[in-house]
Coordinates of C-alpha atoms and ligand atoms in Angstrom, one line a residue:
Chain R
M216 CA 0.0 0.0 0.0
G217 CA 3.0 2.3 -0.2
A218 CA 4.4 4.6 2.5
G219 CA 2.3 6.5 4.9
K220 CA -0.8 5.5 6.8
L221 CA -3.6 3.6 5.2
Q222 CA -6.7 5.7 4.6
V223 CA -9.7 3.6 5.8
A224 CA -13.4 3.9 6.0
L225 CA -16.1 1.7 7.5
Y226 CA -19.7 2.0 6.8
W227 CA -23.0 0.3 7.5
G228 CA -25.9 0.0 5.2
S229 CA -28.9 -1.9 6.2
A230 CA -27.4 -3.8 9.1
C231 CA -27.7 -4.5 12.8
G232 CA -24.3 -3.0 13.9
G233 CA -22.8 -6.4 14.7
C234 CA -20.2 -6.2 11.9
D235 CA -18.8 -2.9 13.4
V236 CA -18.7 -4.6 16.8
A237 CA -16.8 -7.5 15.2
V238 CA -14.1 -5.2 14.0
L239 CA -13.8 -3.8 17.6
D240 CA -13.8 -7.5 18.8
T241 CA -10.3 -7.9 17.4
N242 CA -9.4 -6.3 20.8
E243 CA -5.9 -4.9 21.0
F244 CA -5.3 -5.6 17.3
I245 CA -7.6 -2.7 16.6
L246 CA -4.8 -0.5 18.1
D247 CA -2.4 -1.9 15.6
V248 CA -4.9 -0.9 12.9
A249 CA -5.2 2.6 14.3
A250 CA -1.4 2.8 14.3
A251 CA -1.2 1.7 10.6
A252 CA -4.3 3.5 9.4
D253 CA -6.2 6.8 9.5
I254 CA -9.9 6.1 10.1
R255 CA -11.4 8.7 7.8
F256 CA -15.1 7.7 8.2
W257 CA -16.8 5.3 10.5
P258 CA -20.3 6.4 11.6
I259 CA -20.5 4.1 14.7
A260 CA -17.2 5.1 16.1
V261 CA -16.0 8.5 14.9
D262 CA -17.9 11.7 14.0
G263 CA -18.2 12.4 10.3
K264 CA -20.6 13.8 7.7
Y265 CA -21.4 12.7 4.2
R266 CA -20.1 16.1 3.0
D267 CA -16.6 15.1 4.4
L268 CA -16.8 12.0 2.2
E269 CA -18.0 14.0 -0.8
A270 CA -15.1 16.4 -0.4
M271 CA -12.5 13.6 -0.8
A272 CA -10.7 13.0 -4.0
D273 CA -11.7 9.9 -6.0
G274 CA -9.6 7.0 -4.9
E275 CA -8.4 8.9 -1.8
L276 CA -9.4 6.0 0.5
D277 CA -7.2 2.9 0.3
L278 CA -9.8 0.6 1.9
T279 CA -13.5 0.6 2.7
L280 CA -15.2 -2.1 4.7
F281 CA -18.9 -1.9 3.8
N282 CA -21.2 -3.9 6.0
G283 CA -25.0 -4.1 5.6
A284 CA -27.3 -4.6 2.6
V285 CA -28.6 -1.9 0.3
R286 CA -32.3 -1.3 0.8
N287 CA -32.9 2.4 0.6
S288 CA -31.7 5.4 -1.4
E289 CA -29.3 6.5 1.3
N290 CA -27.5 3.1 1.3
E291 CA -27.3 3.2 -2.4
H292 CA -26.0 6.8 -2.5
V293 CA -23.3 6.1 0.1
A294 CA -22.3 2.8 -1.6
K295 CA -21.7 4.6 -4.9
L296 CA -19.9 7.4 -3.1
L297 CA -17.6 5.1 -1.3
R298 CA -17.0 3.1 -4.4
R299 CA -15.7 6.2 -6.1
K300 CA -13.6 7.3 -3.2
S301 CA -12.0 3.9 -2.5
K302 CA -9.2 1.9 -4.1
L303 CA -10.5 -1.3 -2.4
L304 CA -14.1 -1.8 -1.6
V305 CA -14.8 -4.8 0.6
A306 CA -18.3 -6.3 1.2
F307 CA -17.9 -7.1 4.8
G308 CA -20.3 -9.5 6.5
S309 CA -23.3 -11.5 5.4
C310 CA -25.6 -8.6 4.7
S311 CA -23.2 -6.9 2.3
H312 CA -22.0 -10.2 0.8
L313 CA -25.4 -11.9 0.4
G314 CA -28.2 -9.7 1.5
G315 CA -28.2 -11.1 5.1
I316 CA -31.1 -11.2 7.5
P317 CA -32.7 -8.0 6.0
G318 CA -32.8 -9.9 2.7
L319 CA -35.6 -12.1 4.0
A320 CA -37.8 -9.1 3.4
N321 CA -37.6 -10.1 -0.3
L322 CA -40.1 -12.9 0.6
T323 CA -42.7 -10.2 0.9
S324 CA -43.4 -6.7 -0.6
R325 CA -42.4 -3.3 0.5
D326 CA -46.1 -2.3 0.8
A327 CA -46.9 -5.3 3.0
I328 CA -43.9 -4.4 5.3
L329 CA -45.0 -0.8 5.6
A330 CA -48.6 -1.8 6.2
T331 CA -47.6 -4.1 9.0
V332 CA -45.2 -1.7 10.7
Y333 CA -47.2 1.5 10.4
H334 CA -50.8 0.3 10.3
G335 CA -51.2 -3.3 11.5
N336 CA -49.0 -3.2 14.6
A337 CA -50.8 -3.9 17.9
S338 CA -48.5 -1.5 19.7
L339 CA -49.5 1.5 17.6
E340 CA -51.4 4.3 19.1
P341 CA -55.1 4.1 18.1
G342 CA -55.8 6.3 15.1
S343 CA -52.1 6.5 14.1
S344 CA -52.0 5.8 10.4
G345 CA -49.2 8.0 9.0
L346 CA -46.5 6.6 6.8
P347 CA -43.1 8.3 6.9
Q348 CA -42.7 10.6 3.9
T349 CA -39.5 11.0 2.0
V350 CA -40.0 14.8 2.0
T351 CA -41.8 16.7 4.9
P352 CA -42.2 20.5 5.0
V353 CA -41.5 21.9 8.4
N354 CA -41.5 25.7 9.1
G355 CA -40.7 26.5 5.5
A356 CA -37.8 24.0 5.3
E357 CA -37.9 20.5 3.9
L358 CA -36.9 17.5 5.9
E359 CA -35.8 14.4 3.9
L360 CA -35.8 10.7 4.6
P361 CA -34.4 8.0 2.5
T362 CA -36.7 6.0 0.1
L363 CA -37.3 2.4 1.1
Y364 CA -36.8 0.2 -2.0
H365 CA -39.0 -2.6 -3.2
R366 CA -36.3 -5.1 -2.5
V367 CA -33.1 -5.7 -0.6
Y368 CA -29.8 -5.8 -2.6
R369 CA -26.3 -7.1 -2.0
L370 CA -23.6 -4.5 -2.3
A371 CA -22.3 -6.2 -5.5
D372 CA -25.7 -5.7 -7.1
I373 CA -25.1 -2.0 -6.9
V374 CA -21.4 -1.4 -7.3
A375 CA -18.3 -3.3 -8.2
V376 CA -16.9 -5.1 -5.2
D377 CA -13.2 -6.0 -4.8
Y378 CA -13.4 -8.6 -2.0
F379 CA -16.0 -10.4 0.0
V380 CA -15.6 -11.2 3.7
P381 CA -18.4 -13.5 4.8
G382 CA -20.0 -14.1 8.2
C383 CA -22.6 -12.8 10.6
P384 CA -20.5 -11.4 11.8
P385 CA -17.1 -12.3 10.3
A386 CA -15.1 -14.2 13.0
P387 CA -12.5 -11.9 14.7
A388 CA -9.5 -14.0 13.6
Q389 CA -10.7 -13.7 10.0
V390 CA -11.1 -9.9 10.3
Q391 CA -7.6 -9.7 11.6
S392 CA -6.2 -11.9 8.8
V393 CA -7.9 -9.8 6.2
L394 CA -6.8 -6.5 7.6
T395 CA -3.2 -7.8 7.9
A396 CA -3.3 -9.0 4.3
V397 CA -4.4 -5.5 3.1
V398 CA -1.7 -3.8 5.1
K399 CA 0.9 -6.2 3.6
G400 CA -0.6 -6.0 0.1
E401 CA -1.0 -9.8 0.1
L402 CA -4.5 -10.2 -1.4
P403 CA -5.7 -12.8 -3.8
A404 CA -7.4 -12.2 -7.1
R405 CA -10.1 -9.4 -7.1
G406 CA -13.6 -10.7 -6.6
S407 CA -12.5 -13.5 -4.2
V408 CA -14.1 -14.4 -1.0
V409 CA -11.4 -13.8 1.6
G410 CA -11.2 -14.5 5.3
A411 CA -12.9 -17.8 4.8
G412 CA -12.2 -21.4 3.8
E413 CA -12.6 -23.4 0.6
R414 CA -14.5 -26.3 2.1
T415 CA -17.8 -26.8 3.9
V416 CA -18.6 -26.3 7.6
C417 CA -19.3 -30.1 7.7
D418 CA -15.8 -30.8 6.5
E419 CA -14.4 -29.1 9.5
C420 CA -17.1 -30.2 12.0
K421 CA -15.8 -32.7 14.6
R422 CA -19.2 -34.3 15.2
T423 CA -19.4 -38.0 14.1
K424 CA -21.4 -38.7 11.0
S425 CA -23.1 -42.0 10.3
T426 CA -26.4 -43.0 9.0
K427 CA -29.2 -40.4 8.7
A428 CA -32.6 -41.9 9.4
I429 CA -35.1 -39.7 11.1
K430 CA -38.9 -39.8 11.5
R431 CA -39.3 -36.2 12.7
F432 CA -37.5 -32.9 12.9
F433 CA -36.9 -31.2 16.1
R434 CA -36.5 -27.6 17.1
P435 CA -33.4 -27.4 19.2
W436 CA -35.3 -26.9 22.5
E437 CA -37.5 -30.0 21.9
I438 CA -34.7 -32.5 22.3
I439 CA -31.7 -33.3 24.5
Q440 CA -29.1 -33.5 21.8
D441 CA -26.1 -35.8 21.7
P442 CA -23.1 -33.4 21.7
E443 CA -20.9 -35.8 19.8
R444 CA -23.2 -36.7 16.9
C445 CA -24.1 -34.8 13.7
L446 CA -27.1 -32.5 14.4
L447 CA -28.8 -33.3 11.1
E448 CA -28.7 -37.0 12.1
Q449 CA -30.6 -36.1 15.2
G450 CA -33.3 -34.2 13.3
I451 CA -31.9 -30.7 14.1
L452 CA -31.5 -28.5 11.1
C453 CA -27.9 -27.6 10.3
L454 CA -26.8 -25.9 7.1
G455 CA -23.1 -27.0 7.4
S456 CA -23.2 -29.1 4.3
A457 CA -24.1 -26.2 2.0
T458 CA -22.0 -23.5 3.8
R459 CA -18.5 -22.3 3.3
S460 CA -16.0 -23.1 6.0
G461 CA -13.8 -20.6 7.8
C462 CA -15.7 -19.6 10.9
G463 CA -14.1 -22.4 13.0
V464 CA -17.5 -24.3 13.1
R465 CA -18.7 -21.7 15.6
C466 CA -22.3 -22.9 15.8
P467 CA -22.2 -26.7 15.7
G468 CA -19.2 -26.4 18.1
S469 CA -21.6 -24.6 20.5
N470 CA -24.4 -27.1 20.1
Q471 CA -26.4 -25.1 17.6
G472 CA -27.1 -25.8 14.0
C473 CA -25.1 -23.9 11.4
R474 CA -27.3 -21.1 9.9
G475 CA -25.2 -20.7 6.9
C476 CA -23.8 -17.2 7.5
Y477 CA -20.6 -17.8 5.6
G478 CA -22.6 -18.2 2.4
P479 CA -22.7 -21.0 -0.2
A480 CA -19.7 -23.4 -0.2
P481 CA -17.4 -23.1 -3.3
G482 CA -19.2 -24.7 -6.2
V483 CA -22.7 -24.4 -4.6
T484 CA -24.8 -22.2 -6.9
D485 CA -27.8 -22.0 -4.6
Q486 CA -27.3 -22.5 -0.9
G487 CA -31.0 -23.2 0.0
A488 CA -31.6 -25.6 -2.8
K489 CA -28.4 -27.4 -2.0
F490 CA -29.4 -27.6 1.7
L491 CA -32.8 -29.0 0.7
S492 CA -31.0 -32.2 -0.6
A493 CA -29.2 -32.6 2.7
V494 CA -32.4 -32.2 4.8
S495 CA -34.6 -34.5 2.7
S496 CA -31.9 -37.2 2.6
T497 CA -32.2 -37.6 6.4
I498 CA -35.8 -38.7 6.2
D499 CA -36.4 -42.4 6.8
S500 CA -39.5 -43.2 4.8
K501 CA -40.6 -44.5 1.4
D502 CA -44.2 -43.5 1.8
P503 CA -45.2 -40.2 0.2
R504 CA -47.8 -39.4 2.8
E505 CA -45.4 -40.1 5.7
I506 CA -42.8 -38.0 4.0
E507 CA -45.2 -35.1 3.8
T508 CA -46.0 -35.5 7.4
I509 CA -42.3 -35.5 8.4
L510 CA -41.7 -32.4 6.2
G511 CA -44.7 -30.7 7.8
G512 CA -42.5 -30.5 11.0
L513 CA -40.4 -27.8 9.2
P514 CA -42.5 -24.7 9.8
D515 CA -40.6 -22.1 7.9
F516 CA -38.1 -23.9 5.8
I517 CA -37.2 -21.2 3.3
S518 CA -36.2 -18.7 6.0
F519 CA -33.9 -21.3 7.4
A520 CA -32.5 -22.4 4.1
Y521 CA -31.7 -18.8 3.0
R522 CA -31.4 -17.1 6.3
F523 CA -28.4 -15.0 5.3
G524 CA -28.6 -15.1 1.5
L525 CA -32.0 -14.9 -0.1
P526 CA -31.0 -12.0 -2.4
A527 CA -28.0 -14.1 -3.5
S528 CA -30.2 -17.1 -4.4
R529 CA -30.9 -17.8 -8.1
L530 CA -34.5 -16.8 -7.5
Q531 CA -33.6 -13.7 -5.4
R532 CA -37.0 -12.7 -4.3
R533 CA -40.7 -13.6 -4.3
H534 CA -42.1 -13.5 -7.8
G535 CA -45.5 -13.0 -9.3
G536 CA -48.6 -13.1 -7.1
Chain V
M22 CA -46.4 -14.5 -31.1
S23 CA -48.5 -16.8 -28.9
Y24 CA -47.0 -18.2 -25.8
E25 CA -45.4 -21.6 -25.9
P26 CA -44.4 -23.0 -22.6
R27 CA -40.8 -24.2 -22.3
I28 CA -40.4 -27.3 -20.2
V29 CA -37.1 -28.8 -19.1
G30 CA -37.5 -32.5 -18.7
F31 CA -35.0 -34.5 -16.7
L32 CA -35.4 -38.2 -17.6
C33 CA -33.7 -41.1 -15.9
N34 CA -31.6 -43.2 -18.3
W35 CA -33.0 -46.6 -17.3
C36 CA -36.8 -46.2 -17.3
S37 CA -38.1 -42.8 -18.3
Y38 CA -35.7 -41.9 -21.1
T39 CA -36.3 -45.3 -22.6
G40 CA -40.1 -44.7 -22.2
A41 CA -39.7 -41.4 -24.1
D42 CA -37.7 -43.2 -26.7
L43 CA -40.5 -45.7 -27.0
A44 CA -43.0 -42.8 -27.5
G45 CA -40.8 -41.7 -30.4
T46 CA -40.3 -45.1 -32.0
S47 CA -44.0 -45.8 -31.7
R48 CA -44.7 -42.5 -33.4
I49 CA -46.9 -41.2 -30.6
Q50 CA -47.6 -37.5 -31.1
Y51 CA -46.9 -35.2 -28.2
P52 CA -46.2 -31.4 -27.9
A53 CA -42.7 -30.4 -28.7
N54 CA -42.5 -28.1 -25.6
V55 CA -40.2 -30.4 -23.6
R56 CA -36.4 -30.2 -23.9
V57 CA -35.1 -33.5 -22.6
I58 CA -32.0 -33.9 -20.5
R59 CA -31.0 -37.4 -19.9
V60 CA -29.6 -38.1 -16.4
L61 CA -28.5 -41.5 -15.0
C62 CA -31.1 -41.4 -12.2
S63 CA -33.8 -39.0 -11.1
A64 CA -31.8 -38.6 -7.9
R65 CA -29.1 -36.9 -10.0
V66 CA -31.5 -34.0 -10.4
D67 CA -30.1 -31.8 -7.7
P68 CA -32.7 -29.2 -6.6
T69 CA -30.2 -26.5 -7.7
F70 CA -30.7 -27.8 -11.3
V71 CA -34.4 -27.1 -11.0
V72 CA -33.8 -23.6 -9.6
H73 CA -31.3 -23.0 -12.3
A74 CA -33.7 -24.0 -15.0
L75 CA -36.5 -21.7 -13.7
A76 CA -34.1 -18.8 -13.2
S77 CA -32.9 -19.2 -16.7
G78 CA -36.2 -19.0 -18.4
A79 CA -37.9 -22.4 -18.2
D80 CA -41.7 -22.2 -17.5
G81 CA -41.8 -25.7 -16.0
V82 CA -39.6 -28.6 -15.0
L83 CA -40.5 -32.2 -15.4
I84 CA -38.6 -34.9 -13.5
C85 CA -39.3 -38.5 -14.5
G86 CA -37.8 -41.6 -12.8
C87 CA -38.5 -45.3 -12.5
H88 CA -41.5 -46.4 -10.5
P89 CA -40.8 -46.9 -6.8
G90 CA -39.2 -50.3 -6.4
D91 CA -37.8 -50.4 -9.9
C92 CA -34.8 -48.0 -9.6
H93 CA -31.7 -49.2 -11.4
Y94 CA -29.7 -48.0 -8.3
A95 CA -32.2 -49.5 -5.9
E96 CA -33.1 -46.4 -3.9
G97 CA -32.4 -43.4 -6.1
N98 CA -36.0 -42.6 -6.8
Y99 CA -36.9 -42.7 -3.1
K100 CA -34.3 -40.0 -2.6
T101 CA -36.2 -38.0 -5.3
M102 CA -39.5 -38.8 -3.7
R103 CA -38.2 -37.3 -0.4
R104 CA -36.8 -34.2 -2.0
F105 CA -39.6 -33.2 -4.2
P106 CA -42.2 -32.1 -1.8
L107 CA -39.7 -29.9 0.0
L108 CA -38.6 -28.4 -3.3
K109 CA -42.2 -27.6 -4.1
R110 CA -42.6 -25.9 -0.7
L111 CA -39.4 -23.9 -1.3
L112 CA -40.6 -22.7 -4.8
A113 CA -44.0 -21.9 -3.4
A114 CA -42.4 -19.5 -0.9
Y115 CA -40.8 -17.7 -3.9
G116 CA -44.3 -17.4 -5.5
I117 CA -43.7 -20.1 -8.1
E118 CA -46.9 -22.1 -8.8
Q119 CA -47.0 -25.7 -7.8
E120 CA -47.8 -26.9 -11.3
R121 CA -44.5 -25.6 -12.7
V122 CA -42.6 -28.6 -11.3
R123 CA -43.8 -32.1 -11.7
L124 CA -42.5 -35.5 -10.7
E125 CA -43.7 -38.6 -12.6
W126 CA -42.8 -42.2 -12.5
V127 CA -42.5 -43.5 -16.1
S128 CA -41.3 -47.0 -17.0
A129 CA -39.5 -48.1 -20.1
S130 CA -42.7 -49.5 -21.5
E131 CA -44.9 -46.4 -20.8
G132 CA -44.3 -44.4 -24.0
Q133 CA -48.0 -43.4 -24.1
R134 CA -47.9 -42.3 -20.5
F135 CA -44.9 -40.1 -21.1
A136 CA -46.6 -38.5 -24.1
D137 CA -49.7 -37.9 -22.0
V138 CA -47.8 -36.3 -19.1
V139 CA -46.0 -33.9 -21.5
A140 CA -49.3 -33.0 -23.2
D141 CA -51.1 -32.4 -19.8
M142 CA -48.2 -30.4 -18.4
T143 CA -48.0 -28.3 -21.5
E144 CA -51.7 -27.4 -21.3
R145 CA -51.5 -26.6 -17.7
L146 CA -48.5 -24.3 -18.2
R147 CA -50.2 -22.7 -21.2
A148 CA -53.1 -21.8 -18.9
L149 CA -50.8 -20.5 -16.2
G150 CA -48.7 -18.3 -18.6
P151 CA -45.0 -17.6 -18.5
C152 CA -43.0 -18.1 -15.3
R153 CA -42.5 -14.7 -13.7
V154 CA -39.1 -15.2 -12.2
R155 CA -37.3 -11.9 -12.7
S156 CA -33.8 -11.2 -11.6
G157 CA -31.8 -8.0 -11.7
L158 CA -32.5 -4.5 -10.4
E159 CA -35.9 -2.9 -9.8
A160 CA -36.8 0.5 -11.3
D161 CA -36.8 2.3 -7.9
L162 CA -33.0 2.3 -7.6
V163 CA -31.6 5.8 -7.8
T164 CA -28.9 6.1 -10.5
R165 CA -26.6 8.9 -9.8
Ligands
LIG733 S1 -24.6 -31.1 9.4 FE1 -23.9 -29.7 11.0 S2 -23.5 -31.1 12.8 FE2 -23.7 -32.4 11.0 S3 -21.5 -32.6 10.3 FE3 -22.4 -30.9 9.2 S4 -21.8 -29.1 10.4 FE4 -21.6 -30.9 11.7
LIG734 S1 -21.4 -22.4 11.9 FE1 -22.5 -21.6 10.2 S2 -23.9 -20.0 11.0 FE2 -22.3 -20.5 12.6 S3 -20.7 -18.9 12.2 FE3 -20.2 -20.8 11.1 S4 -21.0 -20.4 9.0 FE4 -22.0 -19.0 10.4

């Protein structure tokens, strides 16, 4: 990256804030970052205005870590601004990489979401029926709010992205290794997924795998699980077989099913459809009616199968209707 | 131009493809709307193939395999039988109509049955209209 300090920005689009916290979770390493980098823009941690960003020269930033999905006009505007100002733009975390949890909104419509939140919510004051307006006149001035889009996008749907760091959030050790690679200029080919593995979570999972033959699925709290045995074999959903490795098997290692936050494993074109095969192959039945009954025990399969990546699926959103 | 449904048909080598072949050699007429892909077993049809076909412009996907008990690989078609209802549920959540995907058991001797299945599916898809899977960006994005 040449002499002098790295010029760095961090930004959140539609996100929960966990990715920013994950950067801070690198503990004292963040001090090394601060020694090697000038943090020019980071809404959660340092003061800064969009006009500061607008005033920068194109390419003035060496690196931007962008977390969060793009789902409104503000997210889109800042994504485009940061793209222009940054030499390297990294989609950081599941939402930016794949659409993330906010991406599940693509299973419904913007109008249905607004109606639920502003009209159909039990906690609303009686008679309250206003929707937020993008422009509101107040005392002769105009106040502006961003426009909520019809669907949630990945960062790469909107601007060119140089690298992808998966995870919800990315694991601290991976964040550290990515930042170190940037500082040393040791990055792989542009467009790569970095800070992750090239196998599946199952490949790295220590649980024993044998025959899968289940007659019903269990929610995690409905069963005392065997901590040594594959969760899927016990009827507990685990997305490990369709998911990219690299997190250190955080969830199955803590007795939870993998939710797939590292995104599709290399070679998997559609994480949810791939996962479907793994789930259905656990069923022990040759009777179509019994199979239906067993599958009936999966209340909201699609939200599990694509929990972090619906906008990245081949079908991307709900169609027609 | 009037709408002609496009069906991608995955046919297992041992029963259904031979059945379709029999329909041909017996000169049974059926709609030309199906594009056949020969696979060794219906279980080879990974659900990602079906999703890929629909996302790439197919209006329907037909999977045909040997009747239960007759699979060349003993249990392959049971695997398909377990996957298929979950696949339909997944597609339904995307707003894709149930009739767009179909699983049928067709033996090597059932040329007529294969032809009937294709004719019936073509008519149903014709009534349903084109599959509305759209990808890409929506008009509400700001471009600045
Ligand atoms: S399915 Fe889950 S529990 Fe089973 S081996 Fe894979 S990661 Fe481990
Ligand atoms: S086990 Fe799965 S959900 Fe958990 S951190 Fe790893 S990739 Fe993410």
